[in-house]
XYZ file of C-alpha atoms in Angstrom:
449
model
C -64.909 -175.523 -79.668
C -64.826 -171.781 -79.028
C -67.657 -169.711 -80.557
C -65.327 -167.803 -82.873
C -63.913 -171.093 -84.157
C -67.266 -172.092 -85.652
C -67.594 -171.408 -89.356
C -70.958 -170.167 -90.579
C -70.242 -171.026 -94.216
C -68.989 -174.275 -95.815
C -65.246 -174.798 -95.701
C -63.313 -175.053 -98.988
C -63.047 -178.868 -98.923
C -66.578 -179.568 -97.677
C -67.994 -182.522 -99.589
C -64.594 -184.040 -100.380
C -64.271 -187.619 -99.094
C -60.736 -188.696 -98.157
C -59.816 -192.299 -97.404
C -56.783 -192.174 -95.130
C -54.728 -195.383 -95.133
C -51.670 -193.669 -93.680
C -50.057 -194.352 -90.328
C -47.849 -192.668 -87.748
C -47.427 -188.967 -88.505
C -46.658 -187.716 -92.025
C -49.813 -189.024 -93.720
C -52.133 -188.443 -90.745
C -50.872 -184.857 -90.450
C -51.658 -184.368 -94.149
C -55.206 -185.626 -93.723
C -55.706 -183.604 -90.538
C -54.956 -180.442 -92.509
C -57.486 -181.541 -95.140
C -60.042 -182.286 -92.413
C -59.456 -178.853 -90.883
C -60.531 -177.391 -94.241
C -63.750 -179.380 -94.304
C -62.847 -182.693 -95.939
C -64.613 -185.799 -94.649
C -61.589 -187.876 -93.644
C -62.143 -191.566 -92.955
C -59.136 -193.036 -91.166
C -58.909 -196.731 -92.081
C -56.889 -198.746 -89.566
C -56.220 -202.408 -89.025
C -57.971 -203.960 -86.004
C -54.710 -203.495 -84.091
C -54.851 -199.751 -84.721
C -52.397 -197.189 -86.039
C -49.022 -197.397 -84.294
C -49.414 -193.783 -83.180
C -52.024 -194.943 -80.649
C -49.216 -196.690 -78.737
C -46.915 -193.649 -78.588
C -46.753 -191.693 -75.343
C -47.193 -189.553 -73.440
C -50.661 -190.633 -72.336
C -53.661 -189.085 -70.639
C -55.686 -191.784 -68.865
C -54.288 -194.352 -71.268
C -55.004 -192.319 -74.416
C -52.031 -191.414 -76.613
C -51.600 -187.646 -76.770
C -49.698 -188.144 -80.036
C -52.961 -189.536 -81.426
C -55.048 -186.771 -79.829
C -52.806 -184.107 -81.380
C -52.611 -185.660 -84.830
C -56.023 -187.084 -85.718
C -58.600 -184.399 -84.937
C -61.646 -183.961 -87.182
C -61.593 -187.557 -88.516
C -63.709 -190.687 -88.344
C -62.229 -194.150 -87.774
C -62.932 -197.484 -89.439
C -61.078 -200.571 -88.211
C -60.873 -203.046 -91.104
C -58.811 -206.197 -91.624
C -57.308 -205.468 -95.036
C -55.276 -208.684 -94.838
C -58.490 -210.601 -95.561
C -60.018 -210.700 -99.005
C -63.378 -209.611 -97.654
C -61.756 -206.670 -95.890
C -59.997 -205.682 -99.088
C -63.315 -205.885 -100.952
C -64.859 -203.475 -98.454
C -61.866 -201.159 -98.794
C -62.150 -201.149 -102.583
C -65.794 -200.239 -102.285
C -64.978 -197.373 -99.902
C -62.270 -196.086 -102.218
C -64.613 -196.073 -105.202
C -66.887 -193.717 -103.285
C -64.039 -191.336 -102.386
C -62.347 -188.338 -103.970
C -58.865 -188.765 -102.456
C -56.806 -191.711 -101.190
C -53.819 -190.933 -98.932
C -51.141 -193.504 -98.052
C -47.594 -193.625 -96.719
C -46.818 -197.327 -97.117
C -43.547 -198.660 -98.398
C -43.467 -199.246 -102.149
C -45.672 -202.171 -103.177
C -47.885 -202.376 -100.075
C -50.773 -200.480 -101.671
C -50.858 -203.055 -104.453
C -50.880 -205.902 -101.928
C -54.048 -204.615 -100.295
C -55.742 -204.271 -103.652
C -55.939 -200.534 -104.318
C -52.727 -199.810 -106.186
C -52.414 -197.281 -109.011
C -53.325 -199.783 -111.738
C -56.497 -200.824 -109.909
C -57.390 -197.191 -109.298
C -56.891 -196.315 -112.966
C -59.310 -199.060 -114.012
C -61.895 -199.033 -111.224
C -61.675 -195.603 -109.594
C -60.182 -193.194 -112.151
C -61.710 -190.203 -110.402
C -59.791 -190.801 -107.182
C -56.688 -188.677 -106.560
C -53.907 -190.734 -104.975
C -51.545 -188.959 -102.579
C -48.440 -190.910 -101.554
C -45.747 -190.091 -98.995
C -42.548 -192.119 -98.964
C -39.528 -192.094 -96.708
C -36.788 -191.529 -99.261
C -38.818 -191.093 -102.466
C -40.543 -193.273 -105.044
C -37.369 -193.830 -107.089
C -33.764 -194.620 -106.299
C -31.958 -197.328 -104.326
C -33.793 -196.517 -101.067
C -37.306 -196.322 -102.506
C -38.425 -199.370 -100.496
C -36.324 -198.799 -97.370
C -37.994 -198.134 -94.001
C -37.647 -194.603 -92.702
C -38.553 -192.389 -89.765
C -38.162 -188.663 -89.146
C -34.853 -188.798 -87.267
C -33.139 -190.658 -90.096
C -34.077 -188.015 -92.645
C -33.212 -185.102 -90.372
C -29.665 -186.436 -90.428
C -29.552 -187.563 -94.051
C -31.150 -184.339 -95.307
C -28.600 -182.123 -93.575
C -30.860 -180.531 -90.968
C -28.896 -181.908 -88.023
C -25.649 -180.440 -89.378
C -27.299 -177.007 -89.331
C -28.801 -177.326 -85.851
C -26.740 -177.087 -82.687
C -23.956 -175.071 -81.153
C -21.890 -172.752 -83.373
C -19.082 -174.263 -85.411
C -20.530 -177.697 -86.068
C -19.576 -180.969 -84.480
C -22.586 -180.952 -82.161
C -25.247 -182.104 -84.588
C -28.724 -181.971 -83.097
C -32.219 -182.899 -84.209
C -34.942 -180.296 -84.473
C -37.175 -180.464 -81.388
C -40.266 -181.544 -83.340
C -40.600 -184.252 -86.034
C -40.076 -181.677 -88.745
C -39.606 -184.134 -91.626
C -42.926 -185.831 -90.875
C -44.782 -182.566 -90.455
C -43.390 -180.843 -93.539
C -44.006 -183.876 -95.749
C -47.584 -183.922 -94.463
C -47.933 -180.239 -95.295
C -46.496 -180.677 -98.798
C -48.766 -183.659 -99.416
C -51.809 -181.651 -98.315
C -50.729 -178.861 -100.649
C -50.440 -181.413 -103.453
C -53.939 -182.738 -102.746
C -55.414 -179.233 -102.690
C -53.624 -178.418 -105.945
C -54.827 -181.671 -107.519
C -58.426 -180.972 -106.543
C -58.164 -177.399 -107.789
C -56.700 -178.644 -111.063
C -59.565 -181.058 -111.541
C -62.044 -178.255 -111.009
C -60.329 -176.425 -113.873
C -60.269 -179.318 -116.300
C -56.919 -181.019 -115.702
C -56.948 -184.603 -114.438
C -53.973 -185.309 -112.170
C -54.171 -188.871 -110.849
C -51.362 -188.885 -108.309
C -49.313 -186.501 -106.181
C -46.224 -187.703 -104.331
C -43.675 -186.452 -101.855
C -41.314 -187.959 -99.297
C -39.726 -187.111 -95.983
C -36.366 -186.687 -97.726
C -37.677 -184.424 -100.488
C -39.601 -182.338 -97.973
C -36.510 -181.720 -95.841
C -34.480 -180.859 -98.928
C -37.286 -178.543 -100.016
C -36.970 -176.373 -96.891
C -33.158 -176.100 -96.837
C -33.498 -172.856 -98.794
C -30.435 -170.598 -98.360
C -28.288 -173.335 -96.847
C -28.664 -175.614 -99.855
C -28.437 -172.818 -102.406
C -25.334 -171.420 -100.765
C -23.586 -174.759 -101.114
C -24.831 -175.336 -104.685
C -23.613 -171.906 -105.777
C -20.356 -171.562 -103.835
C -19.354 -175.036 -102.686
C -19.045 -173.762 -99.106
C -20.475 -176.236 -96.574
C -22.713 -174.370 -94.104
C -22.253 -175.060 -90.415
C -24.528 -174.646 -87.433
C -24.554 -171.168 -85.926
C -26.500 -171.870 -82.764
C -29.224 -169.308 -82.125
C -27.865 -166.753 -84.588
C -29.038 -166.162 -88.137
C -26.471 -167.474 -90.640
C -26.568 -164.327 -92.799
C -27.915 -161.428 -90.703
C -26.666 -159.711 -87.546
C -27.875 -158.746 -84.996
C -30.471 -161.457 -85.390
C -30.651 -164.106 -82.689
C -31.035 -164.802 -78.985
C -29.470 -162.360 -76.524
C -28.890 -162.364 -72.758
C -30.798 -159.948 -70.496
C -30.883 -159.515 -66.713
C -33.041 -162.606 -66.245
C -34.024 -164.544 -69.369
C -32.939 -164.560 -72.998
C -34.783 -162.535 -75.607
C -34.957 -162.902 -79.388
C -34.066 -159.806 -81.395
C -34.261 -159.717 -85.209
C -32.927 -156.413 -86.527
C -33.109 -157.467 -90.147
C -32.813 -154.039 -91.778
C -30.509 -151.026 -91.463
C -33.344 -148.965 -90.007
C -34.130 -151.602 -87.374
C -30.453 -151.799 -86.394
C -30.319 -148.040 -85.951
C -33.522 -148.085 -83.885
C -32.095 -150.846 -81.703
C -28.985 -148.818 -81.030
C -31.014 -145.685 -80.280
C -33.202 -147.562 -77.803
C -30.129 -148.934 -76.012
C -28.391 -145.547 -75.943
C -25.657 -146.828 -78.264
C -25.941 -144.091 -80.861
C -22.288 -144.437 -81.835
C -22.590 -148.035 -83.071
C -24.221 -147.382 -86.486
C -21.273 -145.153 -87.439
C -18.647 -147.600 -86.159
C -16.799 -148.799 -89.253
C -17.187 -152.417 -88.103
C -20.971 -152.129 -88.129
C -21.626 -149.736 -91.000
C -23.429 -152.280 -93.164
C -24.892 -155.795 -93.043
C -21.684 -157.442 -94.226
C -19.636 -155.708 -91.532
C -22.079 -156.571 -88.785
C -22.005 -160.227 -89.848
C -18.196 -160.297 -89.957
C -18.000 -158.731 -86.482
C -20.981 -160.553 -85.014
C -19.376 -161.381 -81.660
C -18.074 -157.862 -81.037
C -21.534 -156.482 -81.823
C -23.156 -159.006 -79.492
C -20.864 -157.954 -76.656
C -21.794 -154.283 -77.132
C -25.523 -155.026 -77.174
C -25.539 -157.450 -74.250
C -23.611 -154.987 -72.099
C -26.768 -152.871 -72.074
C -29.361 -155.637 -72.381
C -28.199 -157.321 -69.164
C -29.181 -154.228 -67.175
C -32.936 -154.976 -67.369
C -35.197 -158.055 -67.547
C -36.416 -159.592 -70.790
C -40.037 -158.446 -70.504
C -38.998 -154.801 -70.202
C -36.772 -155.039 -73.253
C -39.395 -156.780 -75.370
C -41.861 -153.966 -74.683
C -39.280 -151.282 -75.500
C -38.037 -153.022 -78.622
C -41.554 -153.372 -79.986
C -42.245 -149.723 -79.214
C -39.201 -148.805 -81.335
C -40.351 -151.044 -84.194
C -37.638 -153.660 -83.689
C -38.900 -157.265 -84.045
C -38.440 -158.961 -80.673
C -40.048 -161.568 -78.470
C -39.622 -163.749 -75.403
C -38.213 -167.282 -75.402
C -41.102 -169.277 -73.957
C -41.490 -172.777 -72.616
C -44.884 -174.398 -73.246
C -46.427 -172.820 -70.154
C -45.302 -169.418 -71.348
C -46.608 -170.091 -74.844
C -50.116 -170.932 -73.665
C -50.206 -167.965 -71.252
C -49.021 -165.455 -73.847
C -51.588 -162.742 -74.574
C -51.049 -162.900 -78.334
C -51.292 -166.699 -78.424
C -54.600 -166.439 -76.605
C -55.788 -163.719 -78.989
C -55.354 -165.905 -82.073
C -57.361 -168.686 -80.388
C -55.106 -171.543 -81.415
C -56.310 -173.567 -78.434
C -59.794 -174.991 -78.803
C -61.754 -177.485 -76.735
C -63.497 -180.656 -77.787
C -65.503 -183.354 -76.024
C -63.468 -186.545 -76.048
C -65.312 -189.816 -75.251
C -62.605 -190.942 -72.818
C -61.053 -187.680 -71.651
C -64.073 -185.390 -71.429
C -63.584 -181.710 -72.252
C -60.113 -181.615 -73.760
C -57.992 -178.628 -74.873
C -56.428 -179.171 -78.299
C -54.659 -177.124 -80.919
C -56.757 -176.197 -83.929
C -55.436 -175.971 -87.470
C -53.410 -172.790 -88.093
C -55.641 -171.392 -90.852
C -58.458 -168.887 -91.020
C -61.032 -168.873 -93.793
C -62.746 -165.530 -94.395
C -61.442 -164.397 -91.027
C -62.776 -167.404 -89.112
C -60.403 -169.917 -87.485
C -60.801 -173.489 -88.646
C -62.684 -175.496 -86.052
C -62.041 -178.696 -84.153
C -65.426 -180.341 -84.628
C -64.374 -183.890 -83.699
C -61.812 -185.295 -81.266
C -59.310 -187.873 -82.449
C -61.524 -190.968 -82.814
C -61.531 -194.198 -80.904
C -60.384 -197.178 -82.931
C -63.346 -198.248 -85.067
C -65.602 -195.619 -83.522
C -67.362 -194.979 -86.835
C -67.041 -198.396 -88.483
C -70.759 -199.140 -88.545
C -71.629 -195.593 -89.572
C -69.229 -195.633 -92.521
C -70.359 -199.080 -93.652
C -73.931 -197.816 -93.803
C -72.833 -194.812 -95.838
C -70.994 -197.173 -98.179
C -74.243 -199.038 -98.789
C -73.430 -202.247 -96.924
C -76.470 -203.860 -95.347
C -76.890 -204.250 -91.595
C -76.780 -208.019 -92.041
C -73.443 -207.827 -93.836
C -72.099 -205.345 -91.275
C -72.977 -207.730 -88.439
C -71.359 -210.594 -90.331
C -68.175 -208.573 -90.920
C -68.000 -207.741 -87.213
C -68.687 -211.318 -86.155
C -65.996 -212.596 -88.505
C -63.373 -210.167 -87.192
C -63.124 -208.327 -90.509
C -64.606 -205.143 -89.063
C -64.018 -203.787 -85.581
C -66.322 -201.286 -83.947
C -65.796 -199.306 -80.752
C -69.502 -199.667 -80.030
C -70.877 -203.104 -79.099
C -73.015 -204.610 -81.817
C -76.664 -205.378 -81.174
C -77.119 -208.850 -79.631
C -73.373 -209.055 -78.974
C -73.726 -212.237 -76.873
C -75.645 -214.018 -79.580
C -73.173 -212.818 -82.194
C -70.247 -214.203 -80.192
C -71.933 -217.599 -79.801
C -72.809 -217.625 -83.468
C -69.256 -216.760 -84.412
C -67.843 -219.799 -82.607
C -70.150 -222.052 -84.608
C -69.695 -220.424 -87.997
C -66.131 -219.128 -88.263
C -64.922 -222.058 -90.363
C -67.843 -221.798 -92.745
C -67.508 -218.047 -93.035
C -63.800 -218.399 -93.787
C -64.479 -220.756 -96.684
C -67.087 -218.376 -98.048
C -65.000 -215.199 -97.667
C -64.134 -214.925 -101.352
C -67.777 -215.367 -102.355
C -68.836 -212.778 -99.793
C -66.289 -210.262 -100.995
C -67.398 -210.779 -104.581
C -70.992 -210.256 -103.495
C -70.102 -206.998 -101.729
C -68.313 -205.687 -104.802
C -71.046 -206.900 -107.136
C -73.684 -205.135 -105.065
C -71.677 -201.951 -105.218
C -71.156 -202.254 -108.971
C -74.877 -202.753 -109.457
C -75.624 -199.690 -107.326
C -73.097 -197.654 -109.283
C -74.657 -198.677 -112.610
C -78.110 -197.742 -111.326
C -76.818 -194.348 -110.258
C -75.168 -193.648 -113.612
C -77.330 -191.440 -115.840
C-alpha cells in the first residue's frame, strides 16, 4: 500500500466481524466496501470456491474479477452441504456481528442459518440479503444476473444512440455494483441504529430495486407525465450544452449546466453572439435547439485538439474533461493525485496494483491491507479464532469438510488416515457436529456474566 493510504487511527467498522456467504459480485462488493472501512470480513466459500474465481480475464491463472472484488478479506473454504460443516458455520455466525448473503430464497434456511435460526440462536447478528428481483413477488426465487436487470429495469432503453431502438448495456455490471453499495449502506445504517438503541435484524435489497432506485429523473419524468424517455446518446436528457463534443483530434466532455457557464463557454470560443440568439436565450431554448447549438460550438471546437480546449475551458470555469480509455485514466494527473491505485503483495502475483476503496476517513484514503485471498487461505486461522481445537481442525480437513490453502501438518499421515477412517467419520458426523456446537454453547455460557 502507499504510505498515505495507511490509516493511523481505527477505521469506523474496526472490530465488526462480517460473515460473507455471498457469491459472484453484488454481495462480495458489499462486503469489500465494509472491509475497506475496517470490518473483519470472513469470506466463506464451498471447497469448489466462489464462481467469481473462474471468471476471466486472468493473470497467471488468477481471476482478475476476484482480485478486483475481494480485497481486504480472509477466506474459509467450508463444505456447508455436510452437517458438520453447517455446525461450524453456525458457530462462526454466532460469533459475528453481520451476516451477508445473496442466495436465492430458501437457500439460507437449507444451510442452517436462516432468519428463524438467527432470531433464536444469534439475535445480535444483523442479516443483510441481496436478491435478484426482490424478496416478494412472482420472481422472488428466480435466478438473475446483472444483464437481465439492466434490461428489465429500463437502463438499456436509456443507454445507446439517440432516439432509441439501439438498446445497450452499461459498460460495467452496474446492477451488481449498486446493489452491493445499497446493501453496504443498509449494513452501516443497521449498525449505527444498534449503537443508538434500535435493533434492526435484517436489511434487504435486490438488483432490480437498486436499478430502479437510480433511475431518478427518467423514472420520475414518466411517473409524472407519462412520457417514455428515450436514449439520447452522449447528451444530457435535460440540459444543453452538456455532452460529448468533437475537437480537432479527440472528443471532449463539456457540461455547461448553468447560464453563467454557457456564457463563459461562448466567450471562450469567441461566440459572443450566441447567448443573445433567441434560440439559445434560456435552458429550454437550448434544449429544444440542441443540434443547432452543437453545430455552432463544434465549428470552433474542431479548430484545436482536445487537451488545449480542456485547459481553456477549465480556466474559464466551465466543467470539462477528456474522454479517456483505461491507459489514459491511470496516467491522468488528477487520478494519480487522489491515489486510487494502491499496491499489495499477492501470494501468487507478487506486488500487484489494485484499486482501493473510494473513501477517505479524516482525510486519509482507505487502505488495501490484504489482497484477495486464496481459497481457504485463512481456514485454519479462523477455526482457531472460533475456538475449534487443533485436533478438530485436522479432522475437519482430513474429512474434506474444511479446505485450507496451506498444507496441514503431517499431510501424508493425514491422507493415509483419511482413507482408513472416512466411513467411520461419516457415520459420526452428526455426533461431531453436535459436539462442536455443544462446546461453543458451553464456552458462550462461561463467557456470559
